[in-house]
Coordinates of C-alpha atoms in Angstrom, one line a residue:
M1 CA 0.0 0.0 0.0
P2 CA 1.4 3.4 -0.9
I3 CA 2.5 5.5 2.1
A4 CA 0.2 8.3 1.2
K5 CA -2.8 6.1 1.2
S6 CA -1.9 4.3 4.4
E7 CA -1.4 7.6 6.1
R8 CA -4.7 8.9 4.8
L9 CA -6.6 5.8 6.0
M10 CA -5.0 6.0 9.4
N11 CA -6.0 9.7 9.7
L12 CA -9.5 8.9 8.6
A13 CA -9.8 6.1 11.1
L14 CA -8.5 8.3 14.0
C15 CA -10.9 11.1 13.1
L16 CA -13.9 8.7 13.1
M17 CA -12.9 7.0 16.3
N18 CA -12.0 10.1 18.3
T19 CA -15.0 12.3 17.6
K20 CA -18.0 12.5 20.0
R21 CA -20.5 13.3 17.2
P22 CA -20.9 12.2 13.6
L23 CA -18.7 14.2 11.2
S24 CA -19.9 15.2 7.7
K25 CA -17.9 14.5 4.6
R26 CA -17.1 18.2 4.4
E27 CA -15.8 18.3 8.0
L28 CA -13.6 15.2 7.3
R29 CA -12.2 16.8 4.2
D30 CA -11.2 20.0 6.2
S31 CA -9.7 17.9 9.0
I32 CA -7.5 15.6 7.0
E33 CA -4.6 17.1 5.1
A34 CA -4.6 14.5 2.3
Y35 CA -8.2 15.3 1.6
R36 CA -7.6 19.0 1.6
E37 CA -4.8 18.5 -1.0
A38 CA -7.0 16.3 -3.1
A39 CA -9.8 18.8 -3.0
D40 CA -7.5 21.6 -4.1
S41 CA -6.0 19.6 -7.0
A42 CA -9.0 17.6 -8.2
S43 CA -12.7 17.9 -8.7
E44 CA -15.4 17.3 -6.1
D45 CA -16.3 14.1 -7.8
S46 CA -12.7 12.8 -7.5
F47 CA -12.7 13.6 -3.8
N48 CA -16.0 11.8 -3.3
R49 CA -14.8 8.7 -5.1
M50 CA -11.6 8.7 -2.9
F51 CA -13.6 9.1 0.3
E52 CA -16.0 6.2 -0.6
R53 CA -13.0 4.0 -1.5
D54 CA -11.3 4.8 1.8
K55 CA -14.5 4.0 3.8
D56 CA -14.8 0.7 2.0
D57 CA -11.1 -0.1 2.7
L58 CA -11.5 0.7 6.4
R59 CA -14.6 -1.5 6.6
E60 CA -12.8 -4.3 4.8
L61 CA -10.1 -4.0 7.5
G62 CA -12.8 -4.5 10.2
L63 CA -13.7 -0.9 11.2
V64 CA -17.4 -0.5 11.9
I65 CA -18.5 2.9 10.6
D66 CA -22.0 4.2 11.4
V67 CA -23.9 6.5 9.2
D68 CA -26.1 9.2 10.7
E69 CA -28.5 11.5 9.0
S70 CA -29.0 13.9 12.0
T71 CA -26.0 16.2 11.4
L72 CA -26.7 20.0 11.8
D73 CA -25.9 20.8 8.2
G74 CA -28.2 18.1 6.8
E75 CA -25.4 16.0 5.4
L76 CA -24.7 12.4 6.2
G77 CA -22.5 12.0 9.3
Y78 CA -19.9 9.3 9.9
L79 CA -18.7 7.9 13.2
A80 CA -16.8 4.8 14.4
R81 CA -17.9 4.3 18.0
R82 CA -15.2 2.8 20.2
D83 CA -17.5 0.4 21.9
R84 CA -18.3 -1.2 18.5
N85 CA -14.6 -1.3 17.5
R86 CA -13.1 -2.8 20.6
L87 CA -12.7 -6.6 21.0
P88 CA -12.2 -8.3 24.3
E89 CA -9.1 -10.4 24.8
I90 CA -9.3 -13.5 22.7
S91 CA -8.0 -16.9 23.9
L92 CA -8.3 -20.1 21.9
D93 CA -7.3 -23.6 22.7
A94 CA -5.9 -25.9 20.0
E95 CA -9.3 -27.4 19.1
E96 CA -10.9 -24.0 18.7
A97 CA -8.0 -22.7 16.6
A98 CA -8.2 -25.8 14.4
A99 CA -11.9 -25.2 13.9
L100 CA -11.3 -21.6 12.8
S101 CA -8.6 -22.7 10.4
L102 CA -10.9 -25.2 8.9
A103 CA -13.6 -22.6 8.5
A104 CA -11.1 -20.3 6.8
G105 CA -10.2 -23.1 4.5
V106 CA -13.9 -23.5 3.5
W107 CA -14.2 -19.8 2.8
R108 CA -11.1 -19.8 0.6
Q109 CA -13.4 -21.5 -1.9
A110 CA -15.8 -18.6 -1.8
R111 CA -15.8 -14.8 -2.1
L112 CA -14.8 -14.3 1.5
A113 CA -11.4 -15.6 0.8
G114 CA -9.7 -12.3 1.5
A115 CA -11.6 -11.7 4.7
A116 CA -11.0 -15.2 6.0
S117 CA -7.3 -15.0 5.3
G118 CA -7.1 -11.6 6.9
A119 CA -8.9 -12.7 10.0
L120 CA -6.3 -15.5 10.6
H121 CA -3.4 -13.0 10.1
K122 CA -4.9 -10.6 12.6
L123 CA -5.3 -13.4 15.2
R124 CA -1.7 -14.5 14.6
A125 CA -0.5 -11.0 15.0
A126 CA -2.4 -10.7 18.3
G127 CA -0.6 -13.7 19.6
V128 CA -3.5 -16.1 19.4
L129 CA -2.7 -19.7 18.6
V130 CA -3.7 -20.1 15.0
D131 CA -0.6 -21.4 13.5
Q132 CA 0.1 -23.9 10.7
G133 CA 0.4 -26.7 13.3
A134 CA -3.2 -26.1 14.4
E135 CA -4.6 -26.2 10.9
P136 CA -6.0 -29.6 9.9
Q137 CA -4.5 -31.4 7.0
T138 CA -6.9 -31.4 4.0
G139 CA -7.3 -34.4 1.9
A140 CA -9.2 -35.4 -1.1
L141 CA -12.5 -34.5 0.6
E142 CA -12.6 -30.8 1.4
P143 CA -15.7 -28.8 2.5
R144 CA -16.6 -25.9 0.3
I145 CA -19.2 -23.2 0.5
P146 CA -19.8 -21.6 -2.9
A147 CA -21.1 -18.0 -3.0
R148 CA -21.5 -17.3 -6.7
E149 CA -24.6 -15.0 -6.5
A150 CA -23.8 -11.3 -7.3
A151 CA -26.1 -10.3 -4.4
F152 CA -24.1 -12.1 -1.8
E153 CA -21.4 -9.5 -1.1
P154 CA -23.7 -6.4 -1.0
L155 CA -26.2 -8.2 1.2
L156 CA -23.5 -9.4 3.6
G157 CA -22.1 -5.9 3.9
A158 CA -25.6 -4.4 4.4
A159 CA -26.4 -7.0 7.1
R160 CA -23.1 -6.3 8.9
D161 CA -23.5 -2.5 8.7
R162 CA -27.3 -2.5 9.5
R163 CA -28.2 -0.8 6.2
P164 CA -31.6 -1.4 4.5
V165 CA -31.5 -2.5 0.9
T166 CA -33.8 -2.6 -2.1
F167 CA -33.8 -5.2 -4.9
A168 CA -36.0 -6.9 -7.5
Y169 CA -37.1 -10.4 -6.5
R170 CA -38.7 -13.0 -8.7
K171 CA -40.7 -15.5 -6.6
S172 CA -40.8 -19.1 -7.8
G173 CA -43.4 -19.4 -10.5
A174 CA -43.9 -15.6 -11.0
A175 CA -43.6 -14.2 -14.4
L176 CA -42.0 -10.9 -13.4
P177 CA -39.8 -9.7 -10.4
E178 CA -41.2 -7.5 -7.7
P179 CA -39.4 -4.6 -5.9
R180 CA -38.5 -5.4 -2.3
S181 CA -37.4 -3.1 0.5
V182 CA -35.7 -5.2 3.2
E183 CA -33.8 -4.8 6.4
P184 CA -31.2 -7.6 6.1
W185 CA -30.5 -9.6 9.3
A186 CA -28.5 -12.7 8.3
L187 CA -27.4 -15.0 5.5
E188 CA -27.0 -18.7 5.6
C189 CA -26.3 -21.5 3.1
W190 CA -28.8 -24.3 3.3
H191 CA -29.2 -27.3 1.0
G192 CA -26.7 -25.7 -1.4
H193 CA -28.5 -22.4 -1.7
W194 CA -27.9 -19.0 0.0
Y195 CA -30.8 -17.4 1.8
L196 CA -31.4 -14.0 3.3
A197 CA -33.6 -13.5 6.3
G198 CA -34.8 -10.0 7.2
W199 CA -37.7 -7.6 7.8
D200 CA -39.7 -6.8 4.7
R201 CA -40.8 -3.2 5.0
D202 CA -43.7 -3.4 2.6
R203 CA -45.2 -6.5 4.0
K204 CA -44.2 -5.6 7.6
D205 CA -43.2 -9.1 8.4
V206 CA -40.2 -11.4 8.5
R207 CA -39.3 -12.8 5.0
V208 CA -36.8 -15.2 3.5
F209 CA -35.2 -14.6 0.1
R210 CA -33.3 -17.0 -2.0
L211 CA -30.3 -15.1 -3.4
S212 CA -30.4 -16.8 -6.8
R213 CA -33.9 -15.2 -7.4
I214 CA -32.7 -11.7 -6.8
I215 CA -32.6 -9.9 -10.2
G216 CA -30.2 -7.1 -10.9
R217 CA -28.3 -5.0 -8.4
V218 CA -28.8 -4.8 -4.7
K219 CA -29.0 -1.1 -3.7
A220 CA -28.1 0.0 -0.1
R221 CA -30.1 2.8 1.5
S222 CA -28.7 5.4 3.9
D223 CA -31.5 5.3 6.5
A224 CA -31.5 3.2 9.7
F225 CA -33.3 0.0 10.5
G226 CA -36.9 0.5 11.7
A227 CA -37.6 -3.0 13.1
E228 CA -35.9 -4.5 16.0
V229 CA -33.3 -7.1 15.1
P230 CA -33.6 -10.4 17.1
D231 CA -30.7 -11.4 19.2
H232 CA -30.5 -14.7 17.2
V233 CA -31.6 -15.1 13.7
D234 CA -32.2 -18.8 12.7
V235 CA -32.2 -18.5 8.9
R236 CA -32.7 -22.2 8.5
Q237 CA -35.8 -22.3 10.7
H238 CA -37.3 -19.5 8.6
V239 CA -36.4 -21.2 5.4
A240 CA -37.7 -24.6 6.6
R241 CA -41.0 -22.9 7.6
F242 CA -41.4 -21.3 4.2
A243 CA -40.3 -24.6 2.4
G244 CA -43.0 -26.5 4.2
E245 CA -40.7 -28.5 6.6
G246 CA -42.2 -29.1 10.0
A247 CA -45.7 -28.4 8.6
T248 CA -48.7 -30.0 10.3
A249 CA -50.9 -30.2 7.2
T250 CA -50.4 -32.8 4.5
A251 CA -51.1 -33.1 0.7
R252 CA -51.7 -36.0 -1.6
I253 CA -49.9 -36.2 -4.9
R254 CA -49.3 -38.7 -7.7
L255 CA -45.8 -39.1 -9.0
R256 CA -44.7 -40.8 -12.2
R257 CA -42.8 -44.0 -11.4
G258 CA -39.0 -43.4 -11.3
A259 CA -39.3 -39.6 -11.1
A260 CA -39.2 -36.8 -8.5
F261 CA -37.0 -38.6 -6.0
P262 CA -36.6 -35.6 -3.7
L263 CA -40.3 -35.6 -3.1
R264 CA -40.3 -39.3 -2.4
T265 CA -37.8 -38.8 0.5
K266 CA -40.4 -36.5 2.2
A267 CA -43.3 -39.0 1.8
L268 CA -45.2 -39.9 5.0
Q269 CA -47.0 -42.7 3.1
S270 CA -46.6 -44.1 -0.4
E271 CA -48.6 -46.7 -2.4
P272 CA -48.7 -47.8 -6.0
V273 CA -51.6 -46.7 -8.2
D274 CA -50.8 -48.6 -11.4
A275 CA -47.7 -49.5 -13.5
D276 CA -46.9 -45.8 -14.1
W277 CA -47.9 -43.8 -11.0
D278 CA -47.5 -43.8 -7.2
E279 CA -49.7 -41.9 -4.7
L280 CA -47.9 -40.1 -1.8
E281 CA -48.8 -38.2 1.3
I282 CA -46.3 -35.4 2.0
P283 CA -46.0 -32.5 4.4
Y284 CA -47.8 -29.4 3.1
G285 CA -46.5 -25.9 4.0
H286 CA -45.7 -22.6 2.3
G287 CA -43.6 -23.0 -0.8
L288 CA -44.7 -26.6 -1.6
A289 CA -46.4 -25.4 -4.8
S290 CA -43.2 -24.0 -6.3
D291 CA -41.4 -27.2 -5.4
L292 CA -44.0 -29.4 -7.1
G293 CA -44.0 -27.1 -10.1
E294 CA -40.4 -27.9 -10.8
F295 CA -41.3 -31.5 -11.7
G296 CA -43.8 -30.5 -14.4
A297 CA -45.8 -33.4 -15.9
D298 CA -44.3 -36.0 -13.5
V299 CA -46.5 -34.6 -10.6
V300 CA -50.3 -34.5 -10.3
V301 CA -51.8 -32.8 -7.2
I302 CA -54.8 -34.7 -5.7
G303 CA -55.5 -32.3 -2.8
P304 CA -56.0 -29.9 -1.1
A305 CA -57.7 -27.8 -3.7
E306 CA -55.7 -24.6 -3.0
L307 CA -52.4 -26.4 -3.5
R308 CA -53.6 -27.8 -6.8
A309 CA -54.7 -24.3 -7.9
D310 CA -51.3 -22.8 -6.9
V311 CA -49.4 -25.5 -8.9
I312 CA -51.6 -25.0 -12.0
A313 CA -51.1 -21.2 -11.7
S314 CA -47.3 -21.7 -11.4
L315 CA -47.1 -24.0 -14.5
S316 CA -49.3 -21.6 -16.5
A317 CA -47.0 -18.7 -15.7
V318 CA -44.0 -20.8 -16.9
A319 CA -45.9 -21.8 -20.0
G320 CA -46.8 -18.2 -20.7
R321 CA -43.2 -17.1 -20.5
T322 CA -42.1 -19.9 -22.8
A323 CA -44.7 -19.1 -25.4
S324 CA -43.8 -15.4 -25.3
T325 CA -40.1 -16.2 -25.7
T326 CA -40.9 -18.6 -28.6
A327 CA -43.1 -16.0 -30.3
S328 CA -40.4 -13.3 -30.0
T329 CA -37.7 -15.6 -31.4
T330 CA -40.0 -16.6 -34.3
A331 CA -40.7 -12.9 -35.1
T332 CA -37.1 -12.1 -35.0
K333 CA -36.2 -14.9 -37.4
G334 CA -39.0 -13.8 -39.7
A335 CA -37.9 -10.2 -39.7
S336 CA -34.3 -11.3 -40.5
A337 CA -35.5 -13.5 -43.3
L338 CA -37.3 -10.5 -44.8

């Protein structure tokens, strides 16, 4: 890192940690010599980009920076409270250190590779026992947590910094995405997919979102959370509830013989109907319709009636999108031929 930048980051961190009130961008520019020089020699836009990069760099290094809208001049204010940026003394035994090293090895396969590696370096620098001898030897089988969704990093940062976000979300079976305004609480990987749990401002309730269904960019907002954040957020419990696991109701469906094995593993009861079909009783909860729709013509819903209607609506939406795409492609080819 160039000396000028490291000095600038240090001065910014000291300003943010040693102020008793939030400081505006203008006040920080006037207080830090490197910013004053940048403002004299470059445009306001260049200074703003430099400031935003510096904030992101400090957050990447672990500094928690709060954003406040209540400054006297009406600008956003920035503050790094000491109580949120001070860790107690850390002491790990060999087993705990090995667990941390294994977790870091898992994250090396995902987008948090830099953060995981940096965390181990910080622990070693502080004298905590996280050395090579504590790291387990990896063999042919190595745990991995993929995080390929573009929404993962902005949502992780927003959940960490307690910043509301907006994004477009396409529910399973829906033809078009819907705008969502969410206060993100936590992310978790479950059954190979990443999920976000948080407070949906429009619906005024807890909601779970599958990251692969988020369309386009995730945009962070500058206002604060309005709903109370629980002390513990069990994302898997929320996902399981929305996926129908633990449901007390049941549904009866027919499955084509030799198909839809994931549904067969959930069956409470199964019996053959004829040479081609089996009839199953499975748990029925929120989200089951979208799961059944994924198997298309291999599944027939016997009951309840509302589940059958939801599956038909989901399949009709998919058929409508397919027909629209086919018509558009045909028209394009026809125009090209002309």
